[in-house]
CSV table of C-alpha atoms and ligand atoms in Angstrom, one decimal:
chain,number,residue,atom,x,y,z
U,661,MET,CA,-88.1,154.6,38.2
U,662,GLU,CA,-85.7,153.7,40.8
U,663,LEU,CA,-86.8,150.1,41.4
U,664,ILE,CA,-86.4,149.1,37.8
U,665,ASP,CA,-82.9,150.9,37.9
U,666,ARG,CA,-81.8,149.0,40.6
U,667,LEU,CA,-82.5,145.6,38.7
U,668,ASP,CA,-80.8,146.8,35.8
U,669,ARG,CA,-77.7,147.6,37.8
U,670,GLU,CA,-78.1,143.9,39.1
U,671,LEU,CA,-78.4,142.5,35.5
U,672,GLN,CA,-75.4,144.3,34.3
U,673,SER,CA,-73.3,143.1,36.9
U,674,LEU,CA,-74.4,139.5,36.0
U,675,ASP,CA,-73.4,140.2,32.3
U,676,ALA,CA,-69.9,141.7,33.5
U,677,ARG,CA,-69.1,138.3,35.3
U,678,ASN,CA,-70.7,136.2,32.5
U,679,LEU,CA,-73.4,135.0,34.7
U,680,ARG,CA,-76.3,136.1,32.8
U,681,ARG,CA,-78.4,133.3,31.3
U,682,ARG,CA,-80.3,133.6,28.1
U,683,LEU,CA,-83.6,131.8,27.0
U,684,ARG,CA,-83.1,130.0,23.7
U,685,ILE,CA,-86.1,129.0,21.5
U,686,VAL,CA,-86.7,125.4,20.7
U,687,GLU,CA,-89.0,125.2,17.7
U,688,THR,CA,-88.9,121.0,17.3
U,689,PRO,CA,-89.6,118.2,19.6
U,690,CYS,CA,-86.9,117.2,22.3
U,691,ALA,CA,-84.5,114.9,20.3
U,692,PRO,CA,-80.8,115.0,19.5
U,693,GLN,CA,-81.5,117.0,16.6
U,694,MET,CA,-83.1,120.3,17.2
U,695,ARG,CA,-83.9,123.6,15.4
U,696,VAL,CA,-83.0,126.4,18.0
U,697,ASP,CA,-83.5,130.0,17.2
U,698,GLY,CA,-83.6,129.0,13.5
U,699,ARG,CA,-80.5,126.8,13.5
U,700,PRO,CA,-80.0,123.2,13.5
U,701,LEU,CA,-78.0,121.7,16.5
U,702,LEU,CA,-76.9,118.4,17.9
U,703,ALA,CA,-78.1,118.7,21.3
U,704,PHE,CA,-76.4,117.2,24.6
U,705,CYS,CA,-78.6,118.8,27.0
U,706,SER,CA,-82.0,117.5,27.8
U,707,ASN,CA,-82.8,114.8,30.8
U,708,ASP,CA,-84.8,112.8,28.2
U,709,TYR,CA,-82.4,110.0,29.0
U,710,LEU,CA,-84.4,107.4,27.3
U,711,GLY,CA,-85.5,109.5,24.1
U,712,LEU,CA,-89.4,109.1,25.3
U,713,ALA,CA,-90.0,112.9,25.1
U,714,ALA,CA,-91.2,112.6,21.4
U,715,HIS,CA,-92.0,108.9,21.1
U,716,PRO,CA,-95.2,108.6,18.9
U,717,ARG,CA,-96.6,106.0,21.2
U,718,ILE,CA,-96.6,108.7,24.1
U,719,VAL,CA,-97.6,110.9,21.6
U,720,ASP,CA,-100.6,109.2,20.8
U,721,ALA,CA,-101.7,108.5,24.0
U,722,LEU,CA,-101.4,112.3,24.8
U,723,ARG,CA,-103.8,112.9,22.2
U,724,ASP,CA,-106.1,110.1,23.4
U,725,GLY,CA,-106.1,111.5,27.0
U,726,ALA,CA,-107.3,114.7,25.5
U,727,ALA,CA,-109.9,113.1,23.9
U,728,ARG,CA,-111.1,111.0,26.8
U,729,TYR,CA,-110.5,113.9,29.7
U,730,GLY,CA,-110.3,117.3,28.1
U,731,ALA,CA,-107.4,119.6,28.4
U,732,GLY,CA,-107.7,120.7,31.9
U,733,SER,CA,-108.3,119.4,35.4
U,734,GLY,CA,-110.2,122.1,36.3
U,735,ALA,CA,-109.4,122.1,40.1
U,736,SER,CA,-107.2,120.9,42.7
U,737,HIS,CA,-107.1,117.0,43.6
U,738,LEU,CA,-109.3,117.1,46.8
U,739,ILE,CA,-111.9,119.2,44.9
U,740,SER,CA,-112.6,117.8,41.5
U,741,GLY,CA,-109.5,117.3,39.8
U,742,HIS,CA,-108.4,113.7,40.6
U,743,THR,CA,-109.5,111.9,37.4
U,744,ARG,CA,-109.6,108.1,36.8
U,745,ALA,CA,-106.3,108.7,34.7
U,746,HIS,CA,-104.6,110.3,37.8
U,747,ALA,CA,-105.6,107.1,40.1
U,748,LEU,CA,-104.7,104.8,37.5
U,749,LEU,CA,-101.3,106.2,37.0
U,750,GLU,CA,-100.7,106.3,40.9
U,751,GLN,CA,-101.7,102.5,41.1
U,752,ARG,CA,-99.3,101.7,38.4
U,753,LEU,CA,-96.5,103.5,39.8
U,754,ALA,CA,-97.0,101.9,43.4
U,755,ALA,CA,-97.0,98.7,41.7
U,756,PHE,CA,-93.8,99.6,39.6
U,757,VAL,CA,-91.7,100.3,42.7
U,758,ALA,CA,-93.3,97.9,45.1
U,759,PRO,CA,-90.4,95.6,45.4
U,760,HIS,CA,-88.3,98.1,47.0
U,761,LEU,CA,-91.0,99.7,49.6
U,762,GLU,CA,-93.3,98.3,52.3
U,763,SER,CA,-97.0,98.9,52.2
U,764,VAL,CA,-96.5,101.3,49.0
U,765,ARG,CA,-98.9,104.0,47.7
U,766,ALA,CA,-97.9,106.3,45.1
U,767,LEU,CA,-99.0,110.2,44.9
U,768,TYR,CA,-98.8,112.3,41.4
U,769,PHE,CA,-97.5,115.8,41.7
U,770,GLY,CA,-97.7,118.6,39.0
U,771,SER,CA,-93.8,118.6,39.5
U,772,GLY,CA,-90.8,117.2,41.1
U,773,TYR,CA,-90.0,120.5,42.6
U,774,MET,CA,-93.7,120.5,44.4
U,775,ALA,CA,-93.2,116.8,45.5
U,776,ASN,CA,-89.9,117.7,47.2
U,777,LEU,CA,-91.5,120.8,49.0
U,778,ALA,CA,-94.6,118.4,50.1
U,779,VAL,CA,-92.6,115.7,51.6
U,780,LEU,CA,-90.1,117.8,53.7
U,781,THR,CA,-92.8,120.3,54.7
U,782,ALA,CA,-95.4,117.8,55.6
U,783,LEU,CA,-93.4,115.3,57.3
U,784,ALA,CA,-91.2,118.0,59.1
U,785,ALA,CA,-94.3,120.2,60.2
U,786,PRO,CA,-94.4,121.2,63.7
U,787,ASN,CA,-97.5,119.5,64.4
U,788,ASN,CA,-95.6,116.3,63.6
U,789,GLY,CA,-93.2,116.6,66.5
U,790,ASP,CA,-89.9,118.1,66.8
U,791,ALA,CA,-88.1,117.4,63.4
U,792,ALA,CA,-84.4,117.6,62.1
U,793,ILE,CA,-83.4,117.3,58.4
U,794,PHE,CA,-80.1,115.9,57.3
U,795,SER,CA,-79.4,117.3,54.0
U,796,GLU,CA,-76.5,116.3,51.3
U,797,SER,CA,-74.4,119.2,50.4
U,798,LEU,CA,-74.9,119.0,46.6
U,799,ASN,CA,-78.9,118.4,46.9
U,800,HIS,CA,-81.3,120.0,44.2
U,801,ALA,CA,-82.5,123.3,44.8
U,802,SER,CA,-85.7,121.9,45.4
U,803,LEU,CA,-84.7,119.9,48.3
U,804,ILE,CA,-82.9,123.0,49.8
U,805,ASP,CA,-86.3,125.1,49.6
U,806,GLY,CA,-88.4,122.3,50.9
U,807,ALA,CA,-85.9,122.1,54.1
U,808,ARG,CA,-86.0,125.7,54.6
U,809,LEU,CA,-89.8,125.9,53.9
U,810,SER,CA,-90.3,123.2,56.4
U,811,ARG,CA,-88.9,125.4,59.3
U,812,ALA,CA,-87.1,122.2,60.8
U,813,ALA,CA,-83.5,122.6,62.0
U,814,VAL,CA,-81.3,121.8,59.0
U,815,GLN,CA,-78.2,120.2,59.2
U,816,VAL,CA,-76.2,119.8,56.1
U,817,TYR,CA,-73.6,116.9,55.7
U,818,PRO,CA,-70.6,117.0,53.2
U,819,HIS,CA,-71.0,115.4,49.8
U,820,ARG,CA,-71.1,111.5,49.9
U,821,ASP,CA,-69.7,111.7,53.6
U,822,THR,CA,-71.7,108.8,55.8
U,823,GLY,CA,-69.1,109.3,58.6
U,824,ALA,CA,-70.3,113.0,59.2
U,825,LEU,CA,-73.9,112.2,58.8
U,826,ALA,CA,-73.5,109.1,61.2
U,827,THR,CA,-72.0,111.7,63.7
U,828,LEU,CA,-74.9,114.2,63.3
U,829,LEU,CA,-77.5,111.7,63.5
U,830,ALA,CA,-76.1,110.3,66.9
U,831,ALA,CA,-76.0,113.6,68.1
U,832,SER,CA,-79.8,114.4,67.3
U,833,GLY,CA,-82.4,114.2,69.7
U,834,ALA,CA,-85.3,115.1,67.1
U,835,ALA,CA,-88.2,113.0,67.2
U,836,THR,CA,-88.7,113.2,63.5
U,837,LYS,CA,-85.3,112.5,61.4
U,838,ILE,CA,-85.3,112.9,57.7
U,839,VAL,CA,-82.2,112.1,55.9
U,840,VAL,CA,-82.5,113.6,52.4
U,841,THR,CA,-80.5,113.0,49.2
U,842,ASP,CA,-80.4,113.2,45.5
U,843,SER,CA,-79.6,109.6,44.2
U,844,VAL,CA,-77.8,110.9,41.1
U,845,PHE,CA,-76.1,114.1,41.6
U,846,SER,CA,-77.7,116.7,38.8
U,847,MET,CA,-74.6,118.7,38.2
U,848,ASP,CA,-71.8,115.9,38.8
U,849,GLY,CA,-73.6,112.5,37.9
U,850,ASP,CA,-72.4,110.7,40.7
U,851,LEU,CA,-74.3,108.4,43.0
U,852,ALA,CA,-75.3,108.8,46.6
U,853,PRO,CA,-74.0,105.8,48.6
U,854,LEU,CA,-77.4,104.9,49.3
U,855,PRO,CA,-77.0,101.3,51.0
U,856,ALA,CA,-74.7,102.9,53.8
U,857,LEU,CA,-77.1,105.8,54.1
U,858,LEU,CA,-80.1,103.4,54.5
U,859,SER,CA,-78.3,101.4,57.2
U,860,LEU,CA,-77.5,104.5,59.2
U,861,CYS,CA,-81.4,105.6,59.0
U,862,GLU,CA,-82.4,102.2,60.2
U,863,ARG,CA,-80.0,102.2,63.2
U,864,HIS,CA,-81.2,105.9,64.1
U,865,GLY,CA,-85.0,105.5,63.3
U,866,ALA,CA,-84.6,108.1,60.4
U,867,TRP,CA,-86.5,108.6,57.1
U,868,LEU,CA,-84.3,108.4,54.2
U,869,MET,CA,-85.8,110.4,51.3
U,870,VAL,CA,-84.3,109.8,48.0
U,871,ASP,CA,-84.8,112.0,45.1
U,872,ASP,CA,-84.3,109.8,41.9
U,873,ALA,CA,-85.1,112.5,39.6
U,874,HIS,CA,-82.1,111.1,37.4
U,875,GLY,CA,-82.4,107.5,38.4
U,876,PHE,CA,-86.3,106.6,37.7
U,877,GLY,CA,-86.5,104.8,34.2
U,878,VAL,CA,-82.9,104.6,33.8
U,879,LEU,CA,-81.3,102.9,36.4
U,880,GLY,CA,-82.0,99.3,37.5
U,881,ALA,CA,-82.6,96.5,35.1
U,882,HIS,CA,-86.2,97.0,35.0
U,883,GLY,CA,-85.9,100.7,35.2
U,884,ARG,CA,-87.2,101.0,38.4
U,885,GLY,CA,-84.3,103.5,39.5
U,886,ALA,CA,-81.7,104.0,42.2
U,887,LEU,CA,-83.5,101.7,44.4
U,888,GLU,CA,-83.3,98.7,42.1
U,889,HIS,CA,-79.8,99.7,41.0
U,890,PHE,CA,-78.5,98.9,44.9
U,891,ALA,CA,-81.3,96.4,45.6
U,892,LEU,CA,-82.7,98.4,48.5
U,893,ARG,CA,-86.0,97.6,50.4
U,894,SER,CA,-87.1,99.3,53.5
U,895,PRO,CA,-90.0,100.9,55.5
U,896,TYR,CA,-87.8,103.7,56.0
U,897,LEU,CA,-87.6,104.9,52.5
U,898,ILE,CA,-89.3,107.9,51.1
U,899,TYR,CA,-89.0,107.7,47.1
U,900,MET,CA,-89.5,110.8,44.8
U,901,GLY,CA,-89.1,110.0,40.9
U,902,THR,CA,-89.8,112.6,38.4
U,903,LEU,CA,-91.7,112.0,35.2
U,904,GLY,CA,-90.6,114.6,32.9
U,905,LYS,CA,-87.2,113.2,32.7
U,906,ALA,CA,-86.5,109.8,31.5
U,907,ALA,CA,-90.1,109.1,31.3
U,908,GLY,CA,-90.5,111.7,28.8
U,909,VAL,CA,-93.6,113.5,29.9
U,910,GLY,CA,-94.1,115.8,33.1
U,911,GLY,CA,-94.8,115.7,36.8
U,912,ALA,CA,-93.5,113.5,39.4
U,913,PHE,CA,-94.4,111.0,42.0
U,914,VAL,CA,-93.7,110.3,45.7
U,915,ALA,CA,-93.9,106.5,46.9
U,916,ALA,CA,-94.1,105.5,50.5
U,917,HIS,CA,-96.0,103.9,53.0
U,918,ALA,CA,-99.6,104.3,52.7
U,919,THR,CA,-99.6,106.0,55.9
U,920,VAL,CA,-97.2,108.6,54.7
U,921,ILE,CA,-98.9,109.2,51.6
U,922,GLU,CA,-102.3,109.7,53.3
U,923,TRP,CA,-100.5,112.1,55.2
U,924,LEU,CA,-99.2,114.4,52.4
U,925,VAL,CA,-102.8,114.1,51.0
U,926,GLN,CA,-104.3,115.7,54.1
U,927,ARG,CA,-101.2,117.9,55.0
U,928,ALA,CA,-98.9,119.1,51.7
U,929,ARG,CA,-99.7,122.3,50.7
U,930,THR,CA,-98.1,121.7,47.2
U,931,TYR,CA,-100.4,118.8,46.8
U,932,ILE,CA,-103.7,120.8,48.1
U,933,TYR,CA,-103.2,124.3,47.0
U,934,THR,CA,-102.7,123.5,43.4
U,935,THR,CA,-104.6,122.5,40.4
U,936,ALA,CA,-104.0,119.0,39.5
U,937,ALA,CA,-102.0,118.6,36.1
U,938,ALA,CA,-103.6,117.8,33.1
U,939,PRO,CA,-105.4,114.3,33.0
U,940,ALA,CA,-104.1,113.6,29.5
U,941,LEU,CA,-100.5,113.9,31.2
U,942,ALA,CA,-101.1,111.2,33.5
U,943,HIS,CA,-102.7,109.0,30.6
U,944,ALA,CA,-99.8,109.5,28.5
U,945,LEU,CA,-97.4,108.4,31.4
U,946,LEU,CA,-99.4,105.1,31.5
U,947,ALA,CA,-97.8,104.8,27.9
U,948,SER,CA,-94.5,105.9,28.9
U,949,LEU,CA,-94.3,103.3,31.7
U,950,ASP,CA,-95.6,100.4,29.1
U,951,ILE,CA,-92.1,101.4,27.2
U,952,ILE,CA,-89.7,101.6,30.4
U,953,GLU,CA,-91.0,98.2,31.6
U,954,SER,CA,-91.2,96.5,28.0
U,955,ALA,CA,-88.2,95.0,26.3
U,956,GLU,CA,-87.7,98.4,24.2
U,957,GLY,CA,-87.3,100.0,27.5
U,958,ALA,CA,-84.5,97.6,28.2
U,959,ALA,CA,-82.9,98.0,24.9
U,960,ARG,CA,-82.8,101.6,25.4
U,961,ARG,CA,-81.3,101.4,28.7
U,962,ALA,CA,-78.7,99.2,27.2
U,963,HIS,CA,-78.0,101.4,24.4
U,964,LEU,CA,-77.6,104.4,26.6
U,965,GLN,CA,-75.1,102.4,28.7
U,966,MET,CA,-73.1,101.7,25.5
U,967,LEU,CA,-72.9,105.5,24.6
U,968,ILE,CA,-71.7,106.2,28.2
U,969,GLY,CA,-68.8,103.9,27.7
U,970,GLN,CA,-67.9,105.2,24.3
U,971,PHE,CA,-68.1,108.8,25.7
U,972,LYS,CA,-65.6,108.0,28.4
U,973,GLU,CA,-63.1,106.1,26.0
U,974,ALA,CA,-63.1,108.6,23.4
U,975,LEU,CA,-62.0,111.4,25.4
U,976,THR,CA,-58.2,112.2,25.6
U,977,LEU,CA,-58.6,115.5,27.6
U,978,GLN,CA,-55.3,116.9,29.7
U,979,ARG,CA,-56.8,120.1,31.5
U,980,TRP,CA,-60.7,119.5,31.5
U,981,GLN,CA,-61.6,117.3,34.3
U,982,ARG,CA,-64.0,114.6,33.7
U,983,LEU,CA,-65.8,114.0,36.9
U,984,PRO,CA,-66.1,110.4,37.8
U,985,SER,CA,-69.6,109.4,36.7
U,986,ASP,CA,-71.0,106.3,35.3
U,987,THR,CA,-74.2,107.7,34.5
U,988,ALA,CA,-75.6,109.7,31.7
U,989,ILE,CA,-74.7,112.9,33.5
U,990,GLN,CA,-71.2,113.6,32.1
U,991,PRO,CA,-69.8,116.8,33.4
U,992,LEU,CA,-66.6,118.4,32.3
U,993,VAL,CA,-65.0,120.9,34.8
U,994,ILE,CA,-63.6,123.9,32.8
U,995,GLY,CA,-63.1,126.4,36.1
U,996,GLY,CA,-63.8,129.7,35.1
U,997,ASN,CA,-67.0,131.2,34.0
U,998,ASP,CA,-65.6,133.0,31.0
U,999,ALA,CA,-63.6,129.7,30.0
U,1000,ALA,CA,-66.9,127.6,30.3
U,1001,VAL,CA,-69.0,130.0,28.3
U,1002,ARG,CA,-66.2,130.5,25.5
U,1003,VAL,CA,-66.1,126.6,25.2
U,1004,ALA,CA,-69.9,126.2,24.9
U,1005,ALA,CA,-69.9,128.9,22.2
U,1006,ALA,CA,-67.2,127.2,20.3
U,1007,LEU,CA,-69.2,124.1,20.2
U,1008,HIS,CA,-72.3,126.0,19.2
U,1009,ALA,CA,-70.4,127.5,16.4
U,1010,GLN,CA,-69.7,123.8,15.2
U,1011,GLY,CA,-73.6,123.0,15.5
U,1012,LEU,CA,-73.2,121.4,18.9
U,1013,TRP,CA,-75.4,122.4,21.9
U,1014,VAL,CA,-74.0,121.5,25.4
U,1015,PRO,CA,-74.6,123.8,28.3
U,1016,ALA,CA,-72.1,125.8,30.1
U,1017,ILE,CA,-73.3,125.6,34.1
U,1018,ARG,CA,-72.2,128.3,36.3
U,1019,PRO,CA,-72.6,129.5,39.8
U,1020,PRO,CA,-74.8,129.5,41.7
U,1021,THR,CA,-75.8,126.2,40.1
U,1022,VAL,CA,-72.3,124.8,41.0
U,1023,PRO,CA,-69.7,126.1,43.4
U,1024,PRO,CA,-67.5,129.2,42.4
U,1025,GLY,CA,-64.3,128.0,40.3
U,1026,THR,CA,-66.0,124.7,38.9
U,1027,ALA,CA,-67.9,126.2,36.1
U,1028,ARG,CA,-68.5,123.2,33.6
U,1029,LEU,CA,-70.1,121.6,30.7
U,1030,ARG,CA,-72.9,119.4,31.7
U,1031,ILE,CA,-73.3,116.7,29.1
U,1032,THR,CA,-76.3,114.4,29.1
U,1033,LEU,CA,-76.6,111.5,26.9
U,1034,SER,CA,-79.8,110.1,25.6
U,1035,ALA,CA,-80.5,106.6,24.4
U,1036,ALA,CA,-81.8,108.6,21.2
U,1037,HIS,CA,-78.1,109.3,20.5
U,1038,THR,CA,-76.2,107.4,18.0
U,1039,HIS,CA,-72.7,106.4,18.3
U,1040,ASP,CA,-71.6,108.8,15.4
U,1041,HIS,CA,-73.4,111.7,17.7
U,1042,VAL,CA,-71.2,110.7,20.4
U,1043,ALA,CA,-68.2,110.3,18.2
U,1044,GLN,CA,-68.7,113.8,17.0
U,1045,LEU,CA,-69.0,115.5,20.4
U,1046,ALA,CA,-66.0,113.5,21.8
U,1047,GLY,CA,-64.0,114.6,18.7
U,1048,ALA,CA,-64.9,118.2,18.9
U,1049,LEU,CA,-63.9,118.6,22.6
U,1050,ASN,CA,-60.7,116.8,22.2
U,1051,GLN,CA,-60.0,119.4,19.4
U,1052,PHE,CA,-61.0,122.6,21.2
U,1053,GLU,CA,-59.2,121.7,24.4
U,1054,SER,CA,-56.0,122.0,22.4
U,1055,LEU,CA,-57.2,125.2,20.7
U,1056,LEU,CA,-58.7,126.8,23.1
U,1057,GLU,CA,-57.1,129.1,25.8
U,1058,THR,CA,-59.3,128.3,29.0
U,1059,GLU,CA,-56.7,129.2,31.8
U,1060,ALA,CA,-58.9,131.2,34.2
O,1084,LIG,C1,-85.2,118.1,37.9
O,1084,LIG,C2,-85.0,117.8,39.3
O,1084,LIG,C3,-86.0,118.0,40.1
O,1084,LIG,C4,-87.3,118.9,39.8
O,1084,LIG,O1,-88.1,118.0,39.1
O,1084,LIG,P1,-89.3,118.7,38.2
O,1084,LIG,O2,-90.3,117.7,37.8
O,1084,LIG,O3,-88.4,119.2,37.0
O,1084,LIG,O4,-89.8,119.8,38.9
O,1084,LIG,C5,-85.7,117.5,41.5
O,1084,LIG,N1,-84.8,116.8,41.9
O,1084,LIG,C6,-83.6,116.9,41.0
O,1084,LIG,C7,-82.6,116.4,41.3
O,1084,LIG,C8,-83.8,117.1,39.7
O,1084,LIG,O5,-82.9,116.9,38.8
């Protein structure tokens, strides 16, 4: 078949450029030590920053949720799929982030991808006045897709460049302006300058939508995320937190002024036209929030912070560039695709699992190892990884 042949040729071209990605089969729960395709590996790839994905209390709550509510929700939220578990979770999430938002309500989504599409498409919809979206250049794919799908005018501003954003906002006559940014950039690990972005938004009457996928649960003394980290509070904020990363389960939520949330319920197609997530997931997330808010959560955050410091100090790299990140995302830029793949393979041969991230996820020429640390790692795990990286940098020929 000609159509299949064409796809085969494209796939071969991906192979030739070392851009073909492969699925690996994980046979154990998400944890530092995993069995993958039959092999034990020490993993530095998950976004399970607090080590909650296999926490016994959360697993028990998932089982309890299934006993109470069954397996599936059976319908979308607006038909009959919105259970007590979903409603309780939304109340808990709203209360948790309430110090940072005015008149807040929260809405639970099946995934962060859908939550991001919901906010951008519903708020920038043509029937909501003419809209413009100002999008940070390193934003997550789901924000890029949401902006495209909204059909609003989209202007991309350079990474962390508040001056460029100020110029764009001043020149815009749009009735609805939405500035949208990751809080922690997922492939670089650095933070958006949220205080400066928020004051720009307040001055120009623009929404500031913050995607806190990598901050929720981790940043801030109480784990409330990037808004707590920067001590921000504003009616202009729209907050998106994911619940499959630090919270260890799945799904996501949007928190904002109750009127914004009610608008999403009425208009967001990725909320309306999809089956509600299993109620047991929402029930399990209540247990996850209990832990995030408890002394155990604080201890996990403190341990993670220690591991990040240990990792940065242990590296003695000359050629590979550690990006200036203070978060659990610690990327090492290698450069070429072949080189990055070669380093990842060498680590894998030593039993260390670190993903090589290549274009189009990152710009050409900046292929990198994306190392993620978790509170479930030990100091010994981090020492092993840093030791292997220091050793391989001198052994491997990785010039592009
Ligand atoms: C993971 C991620 C998402 C998507 O969240 P899911 O719940 O995994 O769909 C959105 N934004 C950022 C920055 C992410 O890293």
